[in-house]
mmCIF file of C-alpha atoms in Angstrom:
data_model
loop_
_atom_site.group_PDB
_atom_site.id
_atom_site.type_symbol
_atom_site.label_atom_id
_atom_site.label_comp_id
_atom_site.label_asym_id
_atom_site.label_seq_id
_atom_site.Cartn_x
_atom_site.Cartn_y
_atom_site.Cartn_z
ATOM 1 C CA UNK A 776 0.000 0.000 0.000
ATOM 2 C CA UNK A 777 1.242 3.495 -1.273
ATOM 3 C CA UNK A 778 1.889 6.001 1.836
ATOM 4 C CA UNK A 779 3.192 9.556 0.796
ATOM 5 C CA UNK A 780 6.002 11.166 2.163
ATOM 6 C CA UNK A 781 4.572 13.700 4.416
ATOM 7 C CA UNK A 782 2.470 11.103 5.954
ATOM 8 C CA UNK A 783 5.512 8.777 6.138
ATOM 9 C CA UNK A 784 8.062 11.402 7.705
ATOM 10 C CA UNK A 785 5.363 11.652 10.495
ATOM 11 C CA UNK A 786 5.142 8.097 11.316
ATOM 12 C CA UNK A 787 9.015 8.234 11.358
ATOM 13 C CA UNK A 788 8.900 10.802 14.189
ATOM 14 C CA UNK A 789 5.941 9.368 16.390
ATOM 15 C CA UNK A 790 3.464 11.711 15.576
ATOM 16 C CA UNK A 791 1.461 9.023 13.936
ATOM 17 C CA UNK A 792 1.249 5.511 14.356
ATOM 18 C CA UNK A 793 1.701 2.888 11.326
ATOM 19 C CA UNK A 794 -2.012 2.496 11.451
ATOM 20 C CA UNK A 795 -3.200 5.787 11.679
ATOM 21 C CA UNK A 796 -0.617 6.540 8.664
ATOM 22 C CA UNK A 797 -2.791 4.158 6.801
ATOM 23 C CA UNK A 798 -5.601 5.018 8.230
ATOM 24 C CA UNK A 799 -5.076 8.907 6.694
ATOM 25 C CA UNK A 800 -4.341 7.526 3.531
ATOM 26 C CA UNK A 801 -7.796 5.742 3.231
ATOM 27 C CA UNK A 802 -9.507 8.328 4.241
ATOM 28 C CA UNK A 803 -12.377 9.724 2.109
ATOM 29 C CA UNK A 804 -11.756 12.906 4.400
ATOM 30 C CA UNK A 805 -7.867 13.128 3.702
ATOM 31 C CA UNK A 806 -8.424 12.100 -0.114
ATOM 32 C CA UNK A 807 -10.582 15.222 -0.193
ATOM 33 C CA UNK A 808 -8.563 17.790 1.295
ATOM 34 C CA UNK A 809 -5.343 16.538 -0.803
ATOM 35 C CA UNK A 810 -7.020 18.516 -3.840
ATOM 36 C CA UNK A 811 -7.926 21.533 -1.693
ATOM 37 C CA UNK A 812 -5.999 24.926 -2.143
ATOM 38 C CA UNK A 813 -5.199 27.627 0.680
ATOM 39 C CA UNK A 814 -4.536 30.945 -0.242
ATOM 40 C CA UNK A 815 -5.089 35.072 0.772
ATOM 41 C CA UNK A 816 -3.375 37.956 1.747
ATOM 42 C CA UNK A 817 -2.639 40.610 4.209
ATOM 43 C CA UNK A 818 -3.672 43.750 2.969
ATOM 44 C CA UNK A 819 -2.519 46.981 4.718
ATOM 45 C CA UNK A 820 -2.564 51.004 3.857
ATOM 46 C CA UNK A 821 -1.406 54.404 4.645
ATOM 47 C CA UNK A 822 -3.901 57.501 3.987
ATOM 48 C CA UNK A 823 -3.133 60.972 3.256
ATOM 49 C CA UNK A 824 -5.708 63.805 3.236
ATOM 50 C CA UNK A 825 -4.265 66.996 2.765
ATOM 51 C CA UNK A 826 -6.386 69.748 4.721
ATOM 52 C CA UNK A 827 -7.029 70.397 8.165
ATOM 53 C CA UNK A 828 -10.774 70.365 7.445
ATOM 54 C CA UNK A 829 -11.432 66.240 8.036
ATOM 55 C CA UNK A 830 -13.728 66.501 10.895
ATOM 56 C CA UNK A 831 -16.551 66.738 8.485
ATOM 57 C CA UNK A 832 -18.051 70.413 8.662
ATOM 58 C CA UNK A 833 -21.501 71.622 7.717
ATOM 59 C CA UNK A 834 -22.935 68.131 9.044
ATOM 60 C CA UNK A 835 -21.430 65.782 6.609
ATOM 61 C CA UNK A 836 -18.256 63.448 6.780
ATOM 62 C CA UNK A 837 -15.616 65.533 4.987
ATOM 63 C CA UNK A 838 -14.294 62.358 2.552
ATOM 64 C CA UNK A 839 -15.505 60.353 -0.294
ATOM 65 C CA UNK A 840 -16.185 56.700 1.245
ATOM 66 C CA UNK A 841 -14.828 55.076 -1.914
ATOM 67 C CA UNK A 842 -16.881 52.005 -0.765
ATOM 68 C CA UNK A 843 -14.888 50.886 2.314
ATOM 69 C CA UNK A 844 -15.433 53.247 5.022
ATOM 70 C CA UNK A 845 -12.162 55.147 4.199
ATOM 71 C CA UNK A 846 -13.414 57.869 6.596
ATOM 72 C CA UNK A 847 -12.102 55.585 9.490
ATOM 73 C CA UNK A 848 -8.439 56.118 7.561
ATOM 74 C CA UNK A 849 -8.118 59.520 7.049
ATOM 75 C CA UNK A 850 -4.790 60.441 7.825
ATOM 76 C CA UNK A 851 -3.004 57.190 9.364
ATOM 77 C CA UNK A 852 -2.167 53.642 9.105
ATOM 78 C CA UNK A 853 -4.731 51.190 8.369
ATOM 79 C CA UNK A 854 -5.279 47.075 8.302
ATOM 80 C CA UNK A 855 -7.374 46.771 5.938
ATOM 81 C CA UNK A 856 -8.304 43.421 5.850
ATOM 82 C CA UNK A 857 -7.033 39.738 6.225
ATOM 83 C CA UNK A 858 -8.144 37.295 3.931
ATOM 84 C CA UNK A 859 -8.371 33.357 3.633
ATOM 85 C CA UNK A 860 -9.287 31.115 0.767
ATOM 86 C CA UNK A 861 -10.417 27.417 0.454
ATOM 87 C CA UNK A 862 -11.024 25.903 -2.805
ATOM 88 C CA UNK A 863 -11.319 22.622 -4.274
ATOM 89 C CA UNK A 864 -11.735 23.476 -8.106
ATOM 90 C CA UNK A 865 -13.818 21.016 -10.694
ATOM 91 C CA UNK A 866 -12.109 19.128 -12.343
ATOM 92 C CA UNK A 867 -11.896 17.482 -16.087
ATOM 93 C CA UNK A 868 -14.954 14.802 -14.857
ATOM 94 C CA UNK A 869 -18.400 15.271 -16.517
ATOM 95 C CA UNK A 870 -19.989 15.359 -12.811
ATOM 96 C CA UNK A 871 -17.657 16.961 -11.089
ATOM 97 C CA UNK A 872 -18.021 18.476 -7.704
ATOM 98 C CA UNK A 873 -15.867 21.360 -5.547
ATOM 99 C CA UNK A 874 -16.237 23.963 -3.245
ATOM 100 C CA UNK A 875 -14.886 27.573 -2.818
ATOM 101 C CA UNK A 876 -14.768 29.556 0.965
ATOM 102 C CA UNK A 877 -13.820 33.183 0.876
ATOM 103 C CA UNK A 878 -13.659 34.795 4.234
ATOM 104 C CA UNK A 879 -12.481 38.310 5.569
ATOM 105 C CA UNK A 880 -10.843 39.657 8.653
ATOM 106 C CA UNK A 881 -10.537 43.294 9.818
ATOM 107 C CA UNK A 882 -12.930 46.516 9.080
ATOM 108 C CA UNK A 883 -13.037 46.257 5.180
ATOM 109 C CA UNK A 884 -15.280 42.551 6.315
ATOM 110 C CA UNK A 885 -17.572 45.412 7.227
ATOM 111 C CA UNK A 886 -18.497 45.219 3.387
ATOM 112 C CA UNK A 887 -20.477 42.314 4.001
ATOM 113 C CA UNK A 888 -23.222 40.732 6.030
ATOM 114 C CA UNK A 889 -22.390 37.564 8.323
ATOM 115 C CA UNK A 890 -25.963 36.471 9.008
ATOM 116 C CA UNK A 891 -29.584 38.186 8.597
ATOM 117 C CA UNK A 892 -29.937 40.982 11.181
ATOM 118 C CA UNK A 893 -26.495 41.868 11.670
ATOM 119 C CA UNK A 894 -25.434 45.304 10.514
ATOM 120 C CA UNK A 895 -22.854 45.308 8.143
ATOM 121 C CA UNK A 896 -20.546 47.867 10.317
ATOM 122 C CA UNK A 897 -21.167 46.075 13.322
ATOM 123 C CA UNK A 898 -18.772 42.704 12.103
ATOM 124 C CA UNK A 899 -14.923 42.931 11.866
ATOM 125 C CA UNK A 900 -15.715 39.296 9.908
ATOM 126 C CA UNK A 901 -17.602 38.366 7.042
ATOM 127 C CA UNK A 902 -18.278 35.767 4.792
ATOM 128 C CA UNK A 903 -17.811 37.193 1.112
ATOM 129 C CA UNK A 904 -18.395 33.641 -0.775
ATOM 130 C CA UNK A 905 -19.313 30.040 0.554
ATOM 131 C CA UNK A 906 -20.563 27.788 -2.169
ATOM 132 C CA UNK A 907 -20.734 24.270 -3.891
ATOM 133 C CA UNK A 908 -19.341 23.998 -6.992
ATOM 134 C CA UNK A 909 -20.813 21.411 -9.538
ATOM 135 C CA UNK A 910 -20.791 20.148 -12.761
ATOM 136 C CA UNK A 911 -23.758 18.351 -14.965
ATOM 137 C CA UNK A 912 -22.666 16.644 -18.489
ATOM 138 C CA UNK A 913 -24.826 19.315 -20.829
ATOM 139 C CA UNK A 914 -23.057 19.791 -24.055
ATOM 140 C CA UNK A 915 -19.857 21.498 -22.923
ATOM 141 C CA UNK A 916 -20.349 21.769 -19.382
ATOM 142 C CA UNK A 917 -22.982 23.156 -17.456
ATOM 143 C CA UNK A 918 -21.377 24.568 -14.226
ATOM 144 C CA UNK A 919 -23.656 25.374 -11.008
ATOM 145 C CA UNK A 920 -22.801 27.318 -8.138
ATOM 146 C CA UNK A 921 -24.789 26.896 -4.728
ATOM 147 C CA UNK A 922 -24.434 29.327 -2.022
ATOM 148 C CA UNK A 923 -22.869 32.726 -1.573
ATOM 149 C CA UNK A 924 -21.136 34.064 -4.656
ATOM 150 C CA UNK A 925 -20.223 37.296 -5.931
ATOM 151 C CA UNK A 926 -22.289 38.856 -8.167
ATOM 152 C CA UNK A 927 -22.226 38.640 -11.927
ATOM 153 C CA UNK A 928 -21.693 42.499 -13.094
ATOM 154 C CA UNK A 929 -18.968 44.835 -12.468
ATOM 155 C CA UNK A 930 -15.129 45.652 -13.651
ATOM 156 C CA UNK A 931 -13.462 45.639 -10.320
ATOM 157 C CA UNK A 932 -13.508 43.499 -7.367
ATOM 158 C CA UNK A 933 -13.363 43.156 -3.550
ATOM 159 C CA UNK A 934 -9.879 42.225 -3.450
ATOM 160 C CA UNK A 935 -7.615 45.554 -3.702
ATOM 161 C CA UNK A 936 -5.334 42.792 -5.612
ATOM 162 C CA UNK A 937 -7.648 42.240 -8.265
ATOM 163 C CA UNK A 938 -7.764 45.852 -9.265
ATOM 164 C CA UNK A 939 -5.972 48.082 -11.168
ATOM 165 C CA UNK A 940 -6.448 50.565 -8.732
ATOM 166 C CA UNK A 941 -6.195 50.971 -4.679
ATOM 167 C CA UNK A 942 -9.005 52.821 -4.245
ATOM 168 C CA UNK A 943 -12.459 51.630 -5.930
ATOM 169 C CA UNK A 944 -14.502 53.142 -8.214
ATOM 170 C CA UNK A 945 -18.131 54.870 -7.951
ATOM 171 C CA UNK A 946 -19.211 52.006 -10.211
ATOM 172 C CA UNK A 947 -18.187 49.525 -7.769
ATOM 173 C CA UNK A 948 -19.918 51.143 -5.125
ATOM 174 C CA UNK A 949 -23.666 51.410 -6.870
ATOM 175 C CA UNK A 950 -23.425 47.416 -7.900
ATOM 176 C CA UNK A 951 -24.304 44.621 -5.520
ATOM 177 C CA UNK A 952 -21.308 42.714 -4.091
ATOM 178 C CA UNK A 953 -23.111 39.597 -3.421
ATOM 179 C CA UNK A 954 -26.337 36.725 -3.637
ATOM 180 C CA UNK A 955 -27.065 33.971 -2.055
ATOM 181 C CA UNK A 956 -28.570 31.726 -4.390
ATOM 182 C CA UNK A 957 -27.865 29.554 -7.458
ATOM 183 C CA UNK A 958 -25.706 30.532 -10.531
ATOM 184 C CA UNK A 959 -25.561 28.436 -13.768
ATOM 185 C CA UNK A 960 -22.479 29.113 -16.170
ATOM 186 C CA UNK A 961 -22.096 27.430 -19.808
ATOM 187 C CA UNK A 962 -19.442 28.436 -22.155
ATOM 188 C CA UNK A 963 -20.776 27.942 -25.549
ATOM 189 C CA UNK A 964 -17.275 27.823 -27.203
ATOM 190 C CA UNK A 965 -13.550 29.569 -26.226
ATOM 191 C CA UNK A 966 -15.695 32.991 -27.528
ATOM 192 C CA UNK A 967 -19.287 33.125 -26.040
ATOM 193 C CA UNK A 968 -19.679 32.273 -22.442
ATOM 194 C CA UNK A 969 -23.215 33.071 -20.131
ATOM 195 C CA UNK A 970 -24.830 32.867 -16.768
ATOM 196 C CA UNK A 971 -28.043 33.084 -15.273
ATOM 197 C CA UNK A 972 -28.944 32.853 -11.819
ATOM 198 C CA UNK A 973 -31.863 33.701 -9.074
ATOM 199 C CA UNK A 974 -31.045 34.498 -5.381
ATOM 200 C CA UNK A 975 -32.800 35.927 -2.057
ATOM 201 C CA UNK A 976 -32.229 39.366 -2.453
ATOM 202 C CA UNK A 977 -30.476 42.131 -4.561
ATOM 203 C CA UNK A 978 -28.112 43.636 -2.147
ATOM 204 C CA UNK A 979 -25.461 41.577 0.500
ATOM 205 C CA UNK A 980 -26.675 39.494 3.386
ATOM 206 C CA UNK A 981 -25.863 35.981 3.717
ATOM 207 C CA UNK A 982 -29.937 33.963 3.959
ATOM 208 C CA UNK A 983 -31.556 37.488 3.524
ATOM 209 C CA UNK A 984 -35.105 37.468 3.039
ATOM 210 C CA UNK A 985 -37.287 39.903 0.537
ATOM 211 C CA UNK A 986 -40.577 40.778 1.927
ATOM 212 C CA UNK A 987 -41.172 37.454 4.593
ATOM 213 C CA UNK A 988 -42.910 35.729 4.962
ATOM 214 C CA UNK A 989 -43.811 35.920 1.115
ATOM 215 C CA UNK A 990 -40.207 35.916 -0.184
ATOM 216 C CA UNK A 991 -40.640 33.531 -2.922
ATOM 217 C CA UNK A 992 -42.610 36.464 -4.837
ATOM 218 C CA UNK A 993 -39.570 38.671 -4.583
ATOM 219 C CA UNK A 994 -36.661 37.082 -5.573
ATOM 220 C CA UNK A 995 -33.687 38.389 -7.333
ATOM 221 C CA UNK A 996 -32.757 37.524 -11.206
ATOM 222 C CA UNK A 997 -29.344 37.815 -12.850
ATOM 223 C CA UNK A 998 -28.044 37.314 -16.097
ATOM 224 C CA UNK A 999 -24.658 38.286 -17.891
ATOM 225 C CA UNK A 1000 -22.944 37.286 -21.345
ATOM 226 C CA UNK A 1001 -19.115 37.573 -22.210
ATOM 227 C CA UNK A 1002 -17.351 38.168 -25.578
ATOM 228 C CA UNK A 1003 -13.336 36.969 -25.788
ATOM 229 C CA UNK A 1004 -11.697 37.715 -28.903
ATOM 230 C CA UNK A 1005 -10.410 35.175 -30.946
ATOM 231 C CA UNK A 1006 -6.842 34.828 -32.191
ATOM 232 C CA UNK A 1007 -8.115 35.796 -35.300
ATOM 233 C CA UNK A 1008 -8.799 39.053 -34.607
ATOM 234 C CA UNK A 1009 -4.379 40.111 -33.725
ATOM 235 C CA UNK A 1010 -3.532 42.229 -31.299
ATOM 236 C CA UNK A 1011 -6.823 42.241 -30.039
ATOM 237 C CA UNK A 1012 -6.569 38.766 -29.514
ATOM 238 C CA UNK A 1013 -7.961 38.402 -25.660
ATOM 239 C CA UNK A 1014 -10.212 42.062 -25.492
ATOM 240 C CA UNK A 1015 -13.265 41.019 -23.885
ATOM 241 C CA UNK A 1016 -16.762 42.590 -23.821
ATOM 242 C CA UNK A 1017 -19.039 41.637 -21.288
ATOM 243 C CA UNK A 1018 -22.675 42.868 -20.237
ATOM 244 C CA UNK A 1019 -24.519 41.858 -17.372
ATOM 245 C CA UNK A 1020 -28.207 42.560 -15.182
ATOM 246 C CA UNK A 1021 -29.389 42.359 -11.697
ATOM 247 C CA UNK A 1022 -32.851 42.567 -10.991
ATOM 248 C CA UNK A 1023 -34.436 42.467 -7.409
ATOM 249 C CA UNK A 1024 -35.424 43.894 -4.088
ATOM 250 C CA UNK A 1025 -32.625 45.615 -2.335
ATOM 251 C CA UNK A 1026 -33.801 45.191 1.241
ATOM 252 C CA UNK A 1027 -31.459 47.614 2.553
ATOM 253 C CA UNK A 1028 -32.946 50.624 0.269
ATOM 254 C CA UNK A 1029 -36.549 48.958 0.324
ATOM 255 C CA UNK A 1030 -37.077 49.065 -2.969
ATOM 256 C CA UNK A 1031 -36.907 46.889 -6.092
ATOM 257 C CA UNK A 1032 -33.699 47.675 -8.395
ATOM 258 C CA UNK A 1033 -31.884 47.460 -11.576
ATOM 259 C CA UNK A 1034 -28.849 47.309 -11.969
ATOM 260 C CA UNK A 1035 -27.516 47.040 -16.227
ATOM 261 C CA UNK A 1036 -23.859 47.176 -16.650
ATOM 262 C CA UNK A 1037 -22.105 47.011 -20.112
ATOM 263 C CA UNK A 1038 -18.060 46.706 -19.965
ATOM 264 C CA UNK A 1039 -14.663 46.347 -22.104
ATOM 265 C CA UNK A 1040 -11.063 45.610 -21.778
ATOM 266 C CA UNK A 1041 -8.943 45.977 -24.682
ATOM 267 C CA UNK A 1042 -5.392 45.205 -25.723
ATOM 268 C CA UNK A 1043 -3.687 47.729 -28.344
ATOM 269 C CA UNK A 1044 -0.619 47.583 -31.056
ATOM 270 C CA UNK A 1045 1.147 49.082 -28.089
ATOM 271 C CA UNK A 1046 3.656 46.388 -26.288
ATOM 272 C CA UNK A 1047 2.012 46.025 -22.340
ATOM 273 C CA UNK A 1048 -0.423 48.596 -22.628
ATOM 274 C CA UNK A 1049 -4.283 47.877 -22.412
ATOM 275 C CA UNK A 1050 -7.242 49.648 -21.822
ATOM 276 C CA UNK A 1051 -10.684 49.430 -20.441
ATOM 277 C CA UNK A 1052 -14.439 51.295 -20.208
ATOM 278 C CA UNK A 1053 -17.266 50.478 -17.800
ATOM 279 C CA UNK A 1054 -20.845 51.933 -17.856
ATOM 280 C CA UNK A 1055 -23.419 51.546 -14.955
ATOM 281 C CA UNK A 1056 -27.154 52.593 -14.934
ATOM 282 C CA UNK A 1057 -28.897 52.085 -11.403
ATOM 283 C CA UNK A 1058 -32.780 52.029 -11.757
ATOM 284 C CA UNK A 1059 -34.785 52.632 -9.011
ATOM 285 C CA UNK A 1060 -38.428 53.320 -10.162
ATOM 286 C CA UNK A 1061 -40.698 53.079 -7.484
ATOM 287 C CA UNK A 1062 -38.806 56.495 -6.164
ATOM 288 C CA UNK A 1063 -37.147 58.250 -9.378
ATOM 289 C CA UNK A 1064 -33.948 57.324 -8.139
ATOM 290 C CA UNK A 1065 -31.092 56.892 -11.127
ATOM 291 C CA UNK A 1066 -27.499 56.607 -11.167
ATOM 292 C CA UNK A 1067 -25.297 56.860 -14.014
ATOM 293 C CA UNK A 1068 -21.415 56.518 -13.941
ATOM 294 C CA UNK A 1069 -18.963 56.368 -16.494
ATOM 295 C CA UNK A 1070 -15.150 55.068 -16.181
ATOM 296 C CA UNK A 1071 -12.249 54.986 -18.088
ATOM 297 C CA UNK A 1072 -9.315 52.844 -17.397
ATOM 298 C CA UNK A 1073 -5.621 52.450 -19.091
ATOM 299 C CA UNK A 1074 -2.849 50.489 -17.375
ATOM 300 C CA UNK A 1075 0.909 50.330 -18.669
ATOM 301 C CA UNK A 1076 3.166 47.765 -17.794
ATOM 302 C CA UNK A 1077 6.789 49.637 -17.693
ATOM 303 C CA UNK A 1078 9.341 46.807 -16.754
ATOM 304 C CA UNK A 1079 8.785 43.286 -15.527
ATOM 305 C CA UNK A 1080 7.681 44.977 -11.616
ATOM 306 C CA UNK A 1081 6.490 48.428 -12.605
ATOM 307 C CA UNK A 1082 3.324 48.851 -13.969
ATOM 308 C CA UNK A 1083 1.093 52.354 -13.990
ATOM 309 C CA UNK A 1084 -2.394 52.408 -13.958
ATOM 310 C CA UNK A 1085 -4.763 55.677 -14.127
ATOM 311 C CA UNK A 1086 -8.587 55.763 -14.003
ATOM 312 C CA UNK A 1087 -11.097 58.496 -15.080
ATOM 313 C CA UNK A 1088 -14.506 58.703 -13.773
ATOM 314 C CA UNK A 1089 -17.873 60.929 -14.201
ATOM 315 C CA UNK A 1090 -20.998 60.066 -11.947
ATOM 316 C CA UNK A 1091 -24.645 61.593 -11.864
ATOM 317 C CA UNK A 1092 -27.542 60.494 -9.851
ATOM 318 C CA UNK A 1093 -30.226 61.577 -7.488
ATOM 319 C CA UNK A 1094 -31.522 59.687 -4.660
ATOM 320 C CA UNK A 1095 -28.307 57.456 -4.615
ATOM 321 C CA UNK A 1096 -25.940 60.764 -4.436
ATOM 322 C CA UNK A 1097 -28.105 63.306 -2.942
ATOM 323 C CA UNK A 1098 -30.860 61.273 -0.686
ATOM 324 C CA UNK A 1099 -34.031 62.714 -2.156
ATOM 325 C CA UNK A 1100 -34.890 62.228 -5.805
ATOM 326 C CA UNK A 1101 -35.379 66.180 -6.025
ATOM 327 C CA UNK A 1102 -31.449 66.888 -6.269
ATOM 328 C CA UNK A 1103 -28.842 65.818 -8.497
ATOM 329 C CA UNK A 1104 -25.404 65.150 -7.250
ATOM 330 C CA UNK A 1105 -22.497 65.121 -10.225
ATOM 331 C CA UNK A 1106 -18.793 64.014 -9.518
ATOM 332 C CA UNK A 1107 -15.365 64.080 -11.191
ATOM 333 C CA UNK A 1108 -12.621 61.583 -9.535
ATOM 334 C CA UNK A 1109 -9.305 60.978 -11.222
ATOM 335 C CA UNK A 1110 -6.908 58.057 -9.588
ATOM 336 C CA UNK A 1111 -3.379 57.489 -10.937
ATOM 337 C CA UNK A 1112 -1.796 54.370 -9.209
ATOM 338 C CA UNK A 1113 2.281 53.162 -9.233
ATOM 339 C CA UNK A 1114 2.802 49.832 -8.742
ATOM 340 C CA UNK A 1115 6.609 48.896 -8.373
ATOM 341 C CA UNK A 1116 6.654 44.646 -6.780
ATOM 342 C CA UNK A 1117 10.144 44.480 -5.127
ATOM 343 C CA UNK A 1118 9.683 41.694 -2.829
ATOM 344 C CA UNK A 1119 8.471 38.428 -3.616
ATOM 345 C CA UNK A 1120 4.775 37.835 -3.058
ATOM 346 C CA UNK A 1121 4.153 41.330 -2.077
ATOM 347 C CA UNK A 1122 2.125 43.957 -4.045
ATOM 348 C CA UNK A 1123 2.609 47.689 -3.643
ATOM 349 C CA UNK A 1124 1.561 50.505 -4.754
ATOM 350 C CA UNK A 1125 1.340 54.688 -4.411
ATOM 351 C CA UNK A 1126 -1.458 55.932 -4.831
ATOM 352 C CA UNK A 1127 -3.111 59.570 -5.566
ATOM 353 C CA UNK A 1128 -6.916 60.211 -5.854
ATOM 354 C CA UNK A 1129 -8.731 63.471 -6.875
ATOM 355 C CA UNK A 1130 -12.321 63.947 -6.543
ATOM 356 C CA UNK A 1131 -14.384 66.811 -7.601
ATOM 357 C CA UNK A 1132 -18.199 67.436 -6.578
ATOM 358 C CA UNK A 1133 -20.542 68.843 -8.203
ATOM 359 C CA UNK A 1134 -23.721 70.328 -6.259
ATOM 360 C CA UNK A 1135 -21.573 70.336 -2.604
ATOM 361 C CA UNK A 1136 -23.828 69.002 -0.396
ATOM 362 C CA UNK A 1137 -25.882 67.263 -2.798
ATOM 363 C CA UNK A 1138 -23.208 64.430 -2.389
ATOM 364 C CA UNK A 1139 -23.643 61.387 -0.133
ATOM 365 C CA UNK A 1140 -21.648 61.627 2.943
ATOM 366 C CA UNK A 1141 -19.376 64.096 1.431
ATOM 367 C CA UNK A 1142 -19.933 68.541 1.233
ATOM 368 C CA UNK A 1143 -16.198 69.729 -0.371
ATOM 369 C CA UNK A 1144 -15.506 70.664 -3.308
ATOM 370 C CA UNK A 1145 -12.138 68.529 -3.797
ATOM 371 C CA UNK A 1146 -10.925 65.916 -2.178
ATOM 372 C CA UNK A 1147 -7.311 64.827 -2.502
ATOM 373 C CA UNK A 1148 -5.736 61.384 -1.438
ATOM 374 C CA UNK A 1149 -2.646 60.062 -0.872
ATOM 375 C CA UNK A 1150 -2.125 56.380 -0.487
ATOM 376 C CA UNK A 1151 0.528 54.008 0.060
ATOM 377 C CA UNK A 1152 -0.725 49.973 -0.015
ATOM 378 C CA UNK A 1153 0.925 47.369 0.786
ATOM 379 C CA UNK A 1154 0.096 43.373 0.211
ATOM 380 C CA UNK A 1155 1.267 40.123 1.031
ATOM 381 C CA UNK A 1156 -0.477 37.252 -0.893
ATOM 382 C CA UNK A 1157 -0.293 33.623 -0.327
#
């Protein structure tokens, strides 16, 4: 009988006996976590506000959130957040079965719900995805997730990591961050993939509930479809388009919303330079409420660890922005990020941020004019 090494070397020391070594190799349980993956980061910041006016004034916090409660950073240094990762990915097997765990540590956890009636702010941990991953033999593949999983529009992410930028984008902050719920993905060919799913609400909250005890008539629908260019196509081999919908109650507003969101990343005839566009429309009908918010993105890969990134961004909306559908709030932000990876495993990056309001006070959370940032991030993934 076949014993591996690691199990071996610890029968060779005592730890285990010759029977438990064989007993661990048997295992269904220890046959299962063999094929499962650990990863995450550390993720850690300095902020910057130039002005002495960051106690708020007139009423109203004096910074831009940027989605993360970065008024809680103004001006110091910050853990952002811990993160851990579990996955056991599908494999090449028509019914194939995995799992993927996604949990957060620290105040940016704050961005999600841990359980129905807990306040988001109120959790330094949170859940961001938990679901069963499975497979069906339907033409190429028809993959189902089961649980909590992000949602299916946007063109950044959670993870700082992920993102071209530090800071996140208004964009990010008008689209929901997660469902719990089903999602079914099929990709038609290396081109066309789809998915489709239905969960309990529109907005974040793990086992969230629209409208009990009648829930069922209030559920949340989701749909998105992604282009890939072919090789066919040159240098532009890779560009993707992708467009996406949520529809649902957001129990946190009250009301049912739309969310449409169309976006593009393209390479160019220029050696590590791409570029990207994002559009979001935020429907609220039963109270007028609208959003619209354009962004621009262009990143620049210098030398094998410095990379540049900028972002350019234009938002409009009442209710959302201003908190009464009888004002319009209208913003400028600008974000031009260094990256520069000198260590192994560790991401970093400088950061400035400019944002410009339009309307003063007509702005969620925020009543100046311009805002400037400074930021320094730092993080370790593994």
């Amino acid at each position: 009988m076949k014993v591996n090494k690691w199990t071996a070397a610890l029968a060779s020391a005592g730890v285990l006996s010759g029977v438990t070594a064989v007993q661990a190799e048997e295992s269904p349980v220890m046959t299962a976590l063999s094929s499962t993956s650990i990863s995450g980061y550390v993720d850690v910041s300095a902020h910057w506000n130039p002005g002495d006016n960051n106690d708020g004034g007139e009423g109203f916090s004096s910074r831009p959130s940027y989605g993360k409660n970065e008024n809680n950073k103004t001006d110091g240094f910050n853990l952002n957040v811990v993160n851990l990762q579990l996955t056991k990915p599908l494999d090449e097997s028509q019914w194939a079965a995995g799992y993927h765990v996604d949990l957060l540590f620290g105040p940016d956890a704050a961005a999600y719900n841990t359980s129905v009636g807990t306040a988001a702010d109120d959790s330094d941990f949170g859940v961001k995805q938990a679901y069963v991953n499975l497979r069906a033999p339907v033409g190429n593949g028809l993959d189902f997730k089961l649980g909590v999983f992000d949602t299916v529009i946007g063109y950044e992410v959670f993870h700082n990591g992920g993102n071209p930028n530090y800071t996140r984008s208004y964009g990010w902050g008008v689209e929901p961050t997660q469902h719990t719920g089903v999602l079914a993905s099929y990709a038609f060919n290396d081109i066309l993939s789809a998915s489709a799913g239905i969960a309990n609400t529109h907005n974040a909250g793990i086992n969230n509930r629209a409208h009990p005890p009648q829930a069922e008539d209030n559920k949340t629908w989701m749909g998105s479809v992604a282009f890939t260019a072919p090789e066919s196509l040159g240098f532009m081999e890779g560009s993707t388009l992708y467009a996406g919908v949520v529809h649902g109650f957001n129990t946190s507003g009250g009301v049912t919303q739309d969310n449409y969101y169309v976006g593009a990343t393209f390479a160019t005839p220029v050696e590590g330079l791409g570029v990207g566009v994002a559009y979001d429309y935020v429907d609220m009908t039963a109270v007028d409420g609208y959003q619209n918010v354009f962004g621009l993105y262009a990143s620049f890969q210098v030398t094998e660890k410095m990379s540049i990134h900028g972002r350019g961004e234009y938002a409009e909306g009442n209710l959302i922005f201003s908190g009464n559908s009888s004002g319009t709030g209208k913003v400028w932000a600008a974000t031009g990020t260094l990256q520069y990876d000198l260590w192994d495993n560790v991401l970093t990056r400088l950061e400035v941020r400019w944002d410009q309001a339009k309307g003063g006070q007509a702005t969620t959370g925020w009543s100046r004019n311009n805002e400037l940032l400074v930021a320094f991030n730092a993080i370790y993934q593994f």
